[in-house]
PDB file of C-alpha atoms in Angstrom:
ATOM      1  CA  MET A 948      -0.120  -0.377  -0.153  1.00 83.00           C
ATOM      2  CA  SER A 949       1.285   3.251  -1.367  1.00 93.00           C
ATOM      3  CA  ALA A 950       1.603   6.534   0.924  1.00 96.00           C
ATOM      4  CA  LEU A 951      -0.554   7.691  -2.056  1.00 97.00           C
ATOM      5  CA  VAL A 952      -2.614   4.890  -2.058  1.00 97.00           C
ATOM      6  CA  VAL A 953      -3.266   5.568   2.162  1.00 98.00           C
ATOM      7  CA  ALA A 954      -4.068   9.587   1.257  1.00 98.00           C
ATOM      8  CA  ALA A 955      -6.528   8.803  -1.076  1.00 98.00           C
ATOM      9  CA  VAL A 956      -8.845   6.234   1.407  1.00 98.00           C
ATOM     10  CA  LEU A 957      -8.341   8.716   4.224  1.00 98.00           C
ATOM     11  CA  VAL A 958      -9.705  11.780   1.335  1.00 98.00           C
ATOM     12  CA  ALA A 959     -11.786   9.971   0.112  1.00 98.00           C
ATOM     13  CA  GLY A 960     -13.067   8.709   3.709  1.00 98.00           C
ATOM     14  CA  ALA A 961     -13.536  12.017   5.170  1.00 98.00           C
ATOM     15  CA  VAL A 962     -15.484  12.528   1.848  1.00 98.00           C
ATOM     16  CA  GLY A 963     -18.136  10.484   2.631  1.00 98.00           C
ATOM     17  CA  ALA A 964     -18.638  11.950   5.910  1.00 98.00           C
ATOM     18  CA  VAL A 965     -18.999  15.455   4.663  1.00 98.00           C
ATOM     19  CA  ILE A 966     -22.034  13.787   2.160  1.00 98.00           C
ATOM     20  CA  ARG A 967     -23.171  11.939   5.266  1.00 97.00           C
ATOM     21  CA  TYR A 968     -23.443  14.667   7.665  1.00 97.00           C
ATOM     22  CA  LEU A 969     -24.824  16.896   4.907  1.00 96.00           C
ATOM     23  CA  LEU A 970     -27.139  14.408   4.222  1.00 94.00           C
ATOM     24  CA  SER A 971     -27.904  13.931   7.959  1.00 92.00           C
ATOM     25  CA  LYS A 972     -28.474  17.645   7.986  1.00 90.00           C
ATOM     26  CA  ALA A 973     -30.912  18.287   5.172  1.00 88.00           C
ATOM     27  CA  TYR A 974     -33.281  15.009   6.370  1.00 84.00           C
ATOM     28  CA  PRO A 975     -32.892  15.531   9.884  1.00 77.00           C
ATOM     29  CA  VAL A 976     -34.870  12.775  12.097  1.00 75.00           C
ATOM     30  CA  ARG A 977     -39.184  14.011  12.812  1.00 75.00           C
ATOM     31  CA  PRO A 978     -41.697  12.448  14.574  1.00 73.00           C
ATOM     32  CA  GLY A 979     -43.602  10.031  12.435  1.00 70.00           C
ATOM     33  CA  HIS A 980     -40.225   9.244  10.563  1.00 78.00           C
ATOM     34  CA  LEU A 981     -37.039   7.017  10.439  1.00 83.00           C
ATOM     35  CA  PRO A 982     -33.994   8.921  10.663  1.00 86.00           C
ATOM     36  CA  GLY A 983     -33.629   9.713   6.996  1.00 89.00           C
ATOM     37  CA  GLY A 984     -30.353  10.418   5.707  1.00 92.00           C
ATOM     38  CA  ILE A 985     -28.315   7.999   7.993  1.00 95.00           C
ATOM     39  CA  LEU A 986     -30.871   5.301   6.005  1.00 95.00           C
ATOM     40  CA  VAL A 987     -30.030   7.278   2.675  1.00 95.00           C
ATOM     41  CA  VAL A 988     -26.726   7.120   3.045  1.00 97.00           C
ATOM     42  CA  ASN A 989     -26.477   3.770   4.391  1.00 98.00           C
ATOM     43  CA  LEU A 990     -28.095   2.015   1.756  1.00 98.00           C
ATOM     44  CA  VAL A 991     -26.508   3.720  -1.277  1.00 98.00           C
ATOM     45  CA  GLY A 992     -22.803   3.352   1.028  1.00 98.00           C
ATOM     46  CA  SER A 993     -23.943  -0.638   0.623  1.00 98.00           C
ATOM     47  CA  GLY A 994     -25.139  -1.214  -2.418  1.00 98.00           C
ATOM     48  CA  LEU A 995     -22.062   0.891  -3.753  1.00 98.00           C
ATOM     49  CA  ALA A 996     -19.673  -0.782  -1.587  1.00 98.00           C
ATOM     50  CA  GLY A 997     -21.192  -4.332  -2.985  1.00 98.00           C
ATOM     51  CA  ALA A 998     -21.500  -3.365  -6.570  1.00 98.00           C
ATOM     52  CA  ILE A 999     -17.083  -2.321  -6.308  1.00 98.00           C
ATOM     53  CA  ILE A1000     -16.594  -5.726  -4.921  1.00 97.00           C
ATOM     54  CA  GLY A1001     -18.222  -7.289  -8.086  1.00 96.00           C
ATOM     55  CA  LEU A1002     -16.319  -5.179  -9.915  1.00 97.00           C
ATOM     56  CA  ALA A1003     -13.053  -5.969  -8.806  1.00 96.00           C
ATOM     57  CA  GLU A1004     -13.944  -9.650  -9.071  1.00 93.00           C
ATOM     58  CA  ARG A1005     -14.077  -9.090 -12.710  1.00 93.00           C
ATOM     59  CA  ALA A1006     -10.269  -6.881 -12.226  1.00 89.00           C
ATOM     60  CA  ALA A1007     -12.455  -4.108 -14.100  1.00 89.00           C
ATOM     61  CA  VAL A1008     -10.759  -2.233 -11.535  1.00 94.00           C
ATOM     62  CA  SER A1009      -7.829  -2.201  -9.332  1.00 95.00           C
ATOM     63  CA  ASP A1010      -7.499  -3.437  -6.280  1.00 94.00           C
ATOM     64  CA  ASP A1011      -6.145   0.084  -4.877  1.00 97.00           C
ATOM     65  CA  VAL A1012      -9.469   1.490  -6.687  1.00 97.00           C
ATOM     66  CA  ARG A1013     -11.727  -0.832  -4.240  1.00 97.00           C
ATOM     67  CA  LEU A1014      -9.416   0.183  -1.382  1.00 97.00           C
ATOM     68  CA  VAL A1015     -10.348   3.875  -2.074  1.00 98.00           C
ATOM     69  CA  LEU A1016     -13.365   3.191  -3.171  1.00 98.00           C
ATOM     70  CA  VAL A1017     -14.819   0.635  -0.884  1.00 98.00           C
ATOM     71  CA  THR A1018     -12.600   1.490   2.566  1.00 98.00           C
ATOM     72  CA  GLY A1019     -12.365   4.978   1.518  1.00 98.00           C
ATOM     73  CA  PHE A1020     -15.492   6.619   0.360  1.00 98.00           C
ATOM     74  CA  CYS A1021     -18.475   4.207   0.898  1.00 98.00           C
ATOM     75  CA  GLY A1022     -16.733   3.363   4.509  1.00 98.00           C
ATOM     76  CA  GLY A1023     -16.503   7.371   5.092  1.00 98.00           C
ATOM     77  CA  LEU A1024     -19.733   7.651   3.770  1.00 98.00           C
ATOM     78  CA  THR A1025     -21.996   4.850   5.742  1.00 98.00           C
ATOM     79  CA  THR A1026     -21.983   4.561   9.663  1.00 98.00           C
ATOM     80  CA  PHE A1027     -22.846   2.340  11.734  1.00 98.00           C
ATOM     81  CA  SER A1028     -22.636   3.817  15.487  1.00 98.00           C
ATOM     82  CA  THR A1029     -25.291   6.434  14.814  1.00 96.00           C
ATOM     83  CA  TRP A1030     -27.546   3.890  13.173  1.00 97.00           C
ATOM     84  CA  CYS A1031     -27.058   1.593  16.680  1.00 97.00           C
ATOM     85  CA  VAL A1032     -27.778   4.519  18.845  1.00 96.00           C
ATOM     86  CA  GLU A1033     -30.669   6.507  17.121  1.00 94.00           C
ATOM     87  CA  THR A1034     -32.574   3.146  17.283  1.00 96.00           C
ATOM     88  CA  ILE A1035     -31.665   3.165  21.236  1.00 96.00           C
ATOM     89  CA  GLU A1036     -32.606   6.607  21.456  1.00 93.00           C
ATOM     90  CA  LEU A1037     -35.963   6.053  19.314  1.00 92.00           C
ATOM     91  CA  ALA A1038     -36.830   2.909  21.753  1.00 94.00           C
ATOM     92  CA  ASP A1039     -35.854   4.972  25.123  1.00 92.00           C
ATOM     93  CA  GLY A1040     -38.095   8.250  23.849  1.00 89.00           C
ATOM     94  CA  GLY A1041     -40.737   5.415  23.278  1.00 90.00           C
ATOM     95  CA  ARG A1042     -41.138   5.507  19.840  1.00 91.00           C
ATOM     96  CA  TRP A1043     -40.391   1.182  19.809  1.00 93.00           C
ATOM     97  CA  ARG A1044     -42.100   1.682  16.263  1.00 93.00           C
ATOM     98  CA  ALA A1045     -39.771   3.548  14.549  1.00 93.00           C
ATOM     99  CA  ALA A1046     -36.631   2.095  16.124  1.00 95.00           C
ATOM    100  CA  ILE A1047     -38.301  -1.523  15.450  1.00 96.00           C
ATOM    101  CA  LEU A1048     -38.227  -0.377  11.296  1.00 95.00           C
ATOM    102  CA  ASN A1049     -34.965   1.603  11.823  1.00 96.00           C
ATOM    103  CA  VAL A1050     -33.088  -1.679  12.122  1.00 97.00           C
ATOM    104  CA  LEU A1051     -35.255  -4.171   9.899  1.00 97.00           C
ATOM    105  CA  VAL A1052     -35.427  -1.646   6.360  1.00 97.00           C
ATOM    106  CA  THR A1053     -31.561  -0.941   7.652  1.00 97.00           C
ATOM    107  CA  LEU A1054     -31.377  -4.470   7.491  1.00 97.00           C
ATOM    108  CA  ALA A1055     -33.467  -6.123   4.959  1.00 98.00           C
ATOM    109  CA  LEU A1056     -32.639  -2.651   2.233  1.00 98.00           C
ATOM    110  CA  GLY A1057     -28.699  -2.894   2.540  1.00 98.00           C
ATOM    111  CA  ILE A1058     -28.522  -7.111   2.730  1.00 98.00           C
ATOM    112  CA  GLY A1059     -30.188  -6.520  -0.285  1.00 98.00           C
ATOM    113  CA  ALA A1060     -28.663  -3.848  -2.196  1.00 98.00           C
ATOM    114  CA  ALA A1061     -24.930  -5.161  -1.143  1.00 98.00           C
ATOM    115  CA  VAL A1062     -25.814  -8.805  -2.220  1.00 97.00           C
ATOM    116  CA  GLY A1063     -27.854  -7.525  -5.358  1.00 98.00           C
ATOM    117  CA  LEU A1064     -25.781  -5.495  -6.880  1.00 98.00           C
ATOM    118  CA  TYR A1065     -22.976  -7.613  -6.105  1.00 97.00           C
ATOM    119  CA  LEU A1066     -24.298 -10.781  -8.001  1.00 96.00           C
ATOM    120  CA  LEU A1067     -25.084  -8.985 -10.992  1.00 97.00           C
ATOM    121  CA  VAL A1068     -22.049  -7.253 -11.161  1.00 96.00           C
ATOM    122  CA  ARG A1069     -20.449 -10.287 -10.805  1.00 92.00           C
ATOM    123  CA  GLY A1070     -22.584 -11.618 -13.001  1.00 82.00           C
TER     124      GLY A1070
ATOM    125  CA  MET B1026     -14.159  26.143  12.633  1.00 87.00           C
ATOM    126  CA  PRO B1027     -16.916  25.703  10.157  1.00 93.00           C
ATOM    127  CA  PRO B1028     -18.879  22.261  10.847  1.00 95.00           C
ATOM    128  CA  SER B1029     -18.298  20.933   7.795  1.00 97.00           C
ATOM    129  CA  LEU B1030     -14.508  21.376   7.833  1.00 98.00           C
ATOM    130  CA  ALA B1031     -14.715  19.928  11.398  1.00 98.00           C
ATOM    131  CA  VAL B1032     -16.203  16.344  10.058  1.00 98.00           C
ATOM    132  CA  PHE B1033     -13.616  16.277   7.106  1.00 98.00           C
ATOM    133  CA  VAL B1034     -10.508  16.642   9.741  1.00 98.00           C
ATOM    134  CA  GLY B1035     -12.376  13.684  11.744  1.00 98.00           C
ATOM    135  CA  GLY B1036     -13.491  11.450   8.681  1.00 98.00           C
ATOM    136  CA  LEU B1037      -9.615  11.431   7.651  1.00 98.00           C
ATOM    137  CA  ALA B1038      -8.691  10.546  11.423  1.00 98.00           C
ATOM    138  CA  GLY B1039     -11.666   7.678  11.358  1.00 98.00           C
ATOM    139  CA  THR B1040     -11.373   6.595   8.234  1.00 98.00           C
ATOM    140  CA  GLY B1041      -7.286   6.353   8.844  1.00 98.00           C
ATOM    141  CA  LEU B1042      -7.506   4.378  12.262  1.00 98.00           C
ATOM    142  CA  ARG B1043      -9.899   2.130  10.795  1.00 98.00           C
ATOM    143  CA  LEU B1044      -7.373   1.693   7.465  1.00 98.00           C
ATOM    144  CA  ALA B1045      -4.670   0.247  10.041  1.00 98.00           C
ATOM    145  CA  LEU B1046      -7.456  -1.987  12.437  1.00 98.00           C
ATOM    146  CA  ASP B1047      -8.199  -3.534   9.030  1.00 97.00           C
ATOM    147  CA  THR B1048      -4.449  -3.294   8.139  1.00 96.00           C
ATOM    148  CA  ALA B1049      -3.638  -4.986  11.609  1.00 97.00           C
ATOM    149  CA  LEU B1050      -5.701  -7.818  11.427  1.00 96.00           C
ATOM    150  CA  PRO B1051      -6.646  -9.076   8.056  1.00 93.00           C
ATOM    151  CA  HIS B1052      -8.992 -11.926   7.644  1.00 91.00           C
ATOM    152  CA  ALA B1053      -9.693 -13.887   4.398  1.00 89.00           C
ATOM    153  CA  ASP B1054     -12.520 -13.966   2.164  1.00 87.00           C
ATOM    154  CA  GLY B1055     -14.518 -16.799   4.290  1.00 88.00           C
ATOM    155  CA  GLY B1056     -12.913 -15.985   7.692  1.00 93.00           C
ATOM    156  CA  PHE B1057     -14.816 -13.048  10.222  1.00 97.00           C
ATOM    157  CA  PRO B1058     -14.341  -9.833   9.793  1.00 97.00           C
ATOM    158  CA  TRP B1059     -13.169  -8.922  13.481  1.00 98.00           C
ATOM    159  CA  SER B1060     -11.461  -5.742  12.433  1.00 98.00           C
ATOM    160  CA  THR B1061     -14.703  -4.084  10.709  1.00 98.00           C
ATOM    161  CA  PHE B1062     -16.955  -6.504  14.465  1.00 98.00           C
ATOM    162  CA  ILE B1063     -14.114  -4.115  16.422  1.00 98.00           C
ATOM    163  CA  ALA B1064     -14.890  -0.824  14.871  1.00 98.00           C
ATOM    164  CA  ASN B1065     -17.950  -0.998  15.207  1.00 98.00           C
ATOM    165  CA  LEU B1066     -18.521  -2.215  18.648  1.00 98.00           C
ATOM    166  CA  VAL B1067     -15.770   0.591  19.903  1.00 98.00           C
ATOM    167  CA  GLY B1068     -17.135   3.579  17.931  1.00 98.00           C
ATOM    168  CA  THR B1069     -21.073   2.249  18.830  1.00 98.00           C
ATOM    169  CA  PHE B1070     -20.232   2.537  22.275  1.00 98.00           C
ATOM    170  CA  VAL B1071     -18.346   5.908  22.246  1.00 98.00           C
ATOM    171  CA  LEU B1072     -20.986   7.426  20.296  1.00 98.00           C
ATOM    172  CA  GLY B1073     -23.488   6.211  22.487  1.00 97.00           C
ATOM    173  CA  TRP B1074     -21.227   7.810  25.553  1.00 97.00           C
ATOM    174  CA  LEU B1075     -20.913  10.729  24.135  1.00 96.00           C
ATOM    175  CA  ALA B1076     -24.564  11.107  22.972  1.00 95.00           C
ATOM    176  CA  GLY B1077     -25.690  10.699  26.860  1.00 94.00           C
ATOM    177  CA  GLY B1078     -22.968  13.215  28.182  1.00 92.00           C
ATOM    178  CA  LEU B1079     -20.520  15.446  26.250  1.00 92.00           C
ATOM    179  CA  TRP B1080     -23.219  16.237  23.199  1.00 91.00           C
ATOM    180  CA  THR B1081     -26.222  17.300  26.289  1.00 89.00           C
ATOM    181  CA  ARG B1082     -24.015  20.143  27.584  1.00 89.00           C
ATOM    182  CA  PRO B1083     -25.061  23.344  25.984  1.00 88.00           C
ATOM    183  CA  SER B1084     -21.842  24.605  26.090  1.00 90.00           C
ATOM    184  CA  THR B1085     -20.856  22.121  23.627  1.00 92.00           C
ATOM    185  CA  PRO B1086     -19.548  23.454  20.041  1.00 94.00           C
ATOM    186  CA  ALA B1087     -21.482  22.733  16.914  1.00 93.00           C
ATOM    187  CA  TRP B1088     -18.231  22.183  15.576  1.00 95.00           C
ATOM    188  CA  MET B1089     -17.005  19.485  18.433  1.00 96.00           C
ATOM    189  CA  LYS B1090     -20.127  17.416  18.022  1.00 96.00           C
ATOM    190  CA  ALA B1091     -20.100  17.116  14.129  1.00 96.00           C
ATOM    191  CA  GLY B1092     -16.351  16.600  13.906  1.00 98.00           C
ATOM    192  CA  MET B1093     -15.802  14.300  16.944  1.00 97.00           C
ATOM    193  CA  GLY B1094     -19.583  12.818  15.857  1.00 97.00           C
ATOM    194  CA  SER B1095     -20.078  12.800  12.278  1.00 97.00           C
ATOM    195  CA  GLY B1096     -16.118  13.399  11.482  1.00 98.00           C
ATOM    196  CA  LEU B1097     -14.158  11.077  13.577  1.00 98.00           C
ATOM    197  CA  VAL B1098     -16.313   8.338  14.959  1.00 98.00           C
ATOM    198  CA  GLY B1099     -18.850   8.244  12.296  1.00 98.00           C
ATOM    199  CA  SER B1100     -16.470   7.591   9.471  1.00 98.00           C
ATOM    200  CA  PHE B1101     -14.958   5.313  11.811  1.00 98.00           C
ATOM    201  CA  THR B1102     -17.934   2.817  11.936  1.00 98.00           C
ATOM    202  CA  THR B1103     -18.871   1.138   9.050  1.00 98.00           C
ATOM    203  CA  LEU B1104     -22.128   0.228   7.559  1.00 98.00           C
ATOM    204  CA  SER B1105     -21.070  -0.973   4.310  1.00 98.00           C
ATOM    205  CA  ALA B1106     -17.764  -3.136   4.923  1.00 98.00           C
ATOM    206  CA  VAL B1107     -20.486  -5.497   7.236  1.00 98.00           C
ATOM    207  CA  MET B1108     -22.436  -5.491   4.202  1.00 98.00           C
ATOM    208  CA  GLY B1109     -19.982  -6.684   1.450  1.00 97.00           C
ATOM    209  CA  ALA B1110     -18.330  -8.361   4.134  1.00 97.00           C
ATOM    210  CA  VAL B1111     -22.186  -9.943   3.940  1.00 97.00           C
ATOM    211  CA  ALA B1112     -22.160 -10.857   0.386  1.00 96.00           C
ATOM    212  CA  ILE B1113     -18.191 -11.961   0.352  1.00 96.00           C
ATOM    213  CA  LEU B1114     -19.456 -14.790   2.501  1.00 96.00           C
ATOM    214  CA  ASP B1115     -22.362 -15.851   0.580  1.00 93.00           C
ATOM    215  CA  ARG B1116     -19.987 -16.289  -1.998  1.00 93.00           C
ATOM    216  CA  GLU B1117     -17.953 -19.042   0.044  1.00 93.00           C
ATOM    217  CA  GLU B1118     -21.122 -20.270   1.109  1.00 93.00           C
ATOM    218  CA  ALA B1119     -20.075 -19.438   4.557  1.00 95.00           C
ATOM    219  CA  THR B1120     -23.841 -18.174   4.919  1.00 94.00           C
ATOM    220  CA  ALA B1121     -24.614 -19.749   8.417  1.00 96.00           C
ATOM    221  CA  LEU B1122     -21.328 -17.156   9.554  1.00 97.00           C
ATOM    222  CA  ALA B1123     -22.974 -14.320   7.413  1.00 97.00           C
ATOM    223  CA  ALA B1124     -26.050 -14.995   9.550  1.00 97.00           C
ATOM    224  CA  VAL B1125     -23.538 -14.746  13.221  1.00 97.00           C
ATOM    225  CA  TYR B1126     -21.726 -12.255  12.011  1.00 97.00           C
ATOM    226  CA  LEU B1127     -24.559  -9.913  11.419  1.00 97.00           C
ATOM    227  CA  GLY B1128     -26.244 -11.112  14.639  1.00 97.00           C
ATOM    228  CA  ALA B1129     -23.378 -10.872  16.797  1.00 98.00           C
ATOM    229  CA  SER B1130     -23.288  -7.111  15.172  1.00 98.00           C
ATOM    230  CA  LEU B1131     -26.782  -5.637  15.623  1.00 98.00           C
ATOM    231  CA  VAL B1132     -27.029  -7.279  18.429  1.00 98.00           C
ATOM    232  CA  ALA B1133     -23.541  -6.175  20.292  1.00 98.00           C
ATOM    233  CA  GLY B1134     -24.548  -2.584  18.463  1.00 98.00           C
ATOM    234  CA  LEU B1135     -27.407  -2.177  20.664  1.00 98.00           C
ATOM    235  CA  ALA B1136     -26.160  -3.169  23.441  1.00 98.00           C
ATOM    236  CA  LEU B1137     -23.103  -0.805  23.913  1.00 98.00           C
ATOM    237  CA  ALA B1138     -25.665   1.913  22.146  1.00 98.00           C
ATOM    238  CA  ALA B1139     -27.476   1.646  25.107  1.00 98.00           C
ATOM    239  CA  ALA B1140     -24.832   1.460  27.846  1.00 98.00           C
ATOM    240  CA  GLY B1141     -22.859   4.019  26.481  1.00 97.00           C
ATOM    241  CA  LEU B1142     -25.490   6.496  26.702  1.00 96.00           C
ATOM    242  CA  LYS B1143     -26.801   5.323  29.652  1.00 95.00           C
ATOM    243  CA  LEU B1144     -23.558   5.883  31.064  1.00 95.00           C
ATOM    244  CA  GLY B1145     -22.979   9.163  29.268  1.00 94.00           C
ATOM    245  CA  SER B1146     -25.747  10.770  30.991  1.00 92.00           C
ATOM    246  CA  ALA B1147     -24.836   9.555  34.643  1.00 91.00           C
ATOM    247  CA  LEU B1148     -21.291  10.603  34.279  1.00 89.00           C
ATOM    248  CA  ALA B1149     -22.943  13.943  33.251  1.00 85.00           C
ATOM    249  CA  HIS B1150     -26.282  13.574  35.836  1.00 76.00           C
ATOM    250  CA  ARG B1151     -28.067  14.637  32.824  1.00 72.00           C
ATOM    251  CA  PRO B1152     -31.393  12.619  31.985  1.00 73.00           C
ATOM    252  CA  MET B1153     -30.643   9.777  29.540  1.00 69.00           C
ATOM    253  CA  PRO B1154     -31.554  11.648  26.180  1.00 71.00           C
ATOM    254  CA  THR B1155     -34.625  10.495  24.176  1.00 68.00           C
ATOM    255  CA  GLU B1156     -35.008  13.289  21.483  1.00 64.00           C
ATOM    256  CA  VAL B1157     -33.455  12.020  18.402  1.00 63.00           C
ATOM    257  CA  THR B1158     -32.127  15.551  17.365  1.00 57.00           C
ATOM    258  CA  ASP B1159     -30.251  14.281  14.081  1.00 55.00           C
ATOM    259  CA  ASP B1160     -29.454  17.963  12.500  1.00 50.00           C
ATOM    260  CA  GLY B1161     -26.401  16.531  11.880  1.00 48.00           C
ATOM    261  CA  ALA B1162     -24.447  18.243  14.675  1.00 43.00           C
ATOM    262  CA  THR B1163     -25.627  15.946  17.205  1.00 45.00           C
ATOM    263  CA  LEU B1164     -24.746  12.848  15.475  1.00 46.00           C
TER     264      LEU B1164
END
């Protein structure tokens, strides 16, 4: 892993984090809704990661590009910690239905996006 | 400092720490992704602790919440690596391991988020936050 690749991974992760931050501000949590911004970045990032891993297996993208995009960009764009903490906060606030939905929708669509696009791209 | 810049700087550090952990604890395609598992659980506990404690102090500046929460911890933890690993484990016909990995991540993640929130609010002598104030500055 060259210094340039490491730098590219870090910058890609930071750009992903800023996009996540801006989306979570644009689509804040509202009563009766799921934490939409975080849900969207987690699903988009999971799908993108599946697709790029599939492309890398077909040697359509190099290992370095995979590292920058999957570990860097998708890793920075998506988040596990906010998903869990917001779910607990919803449950503590008595919004059990939203908490359970936040878990199930993220899991089902996240697996669907990542595995589906991986299989589709790999062919 | 503008919050977006703090997120960028925090994102550089969080991604770097995750990359370092991935490099230190490599795993085979059909193996358990320990580095992602550890990063996600440590990050989730820390974020819960911050959200229950420091975040509830009125004097905590917005850029600090954004940089540490959305930036550092948010980019240290990842959902895409979990889902990507599930796709690879499925290909390796290690579907049972994929299910164990997902289940353990979810159960431990929720438990550590709750424990972090509880510890953070207990140490700050404040009630646990029940309002999700995800304006991006909080988490």
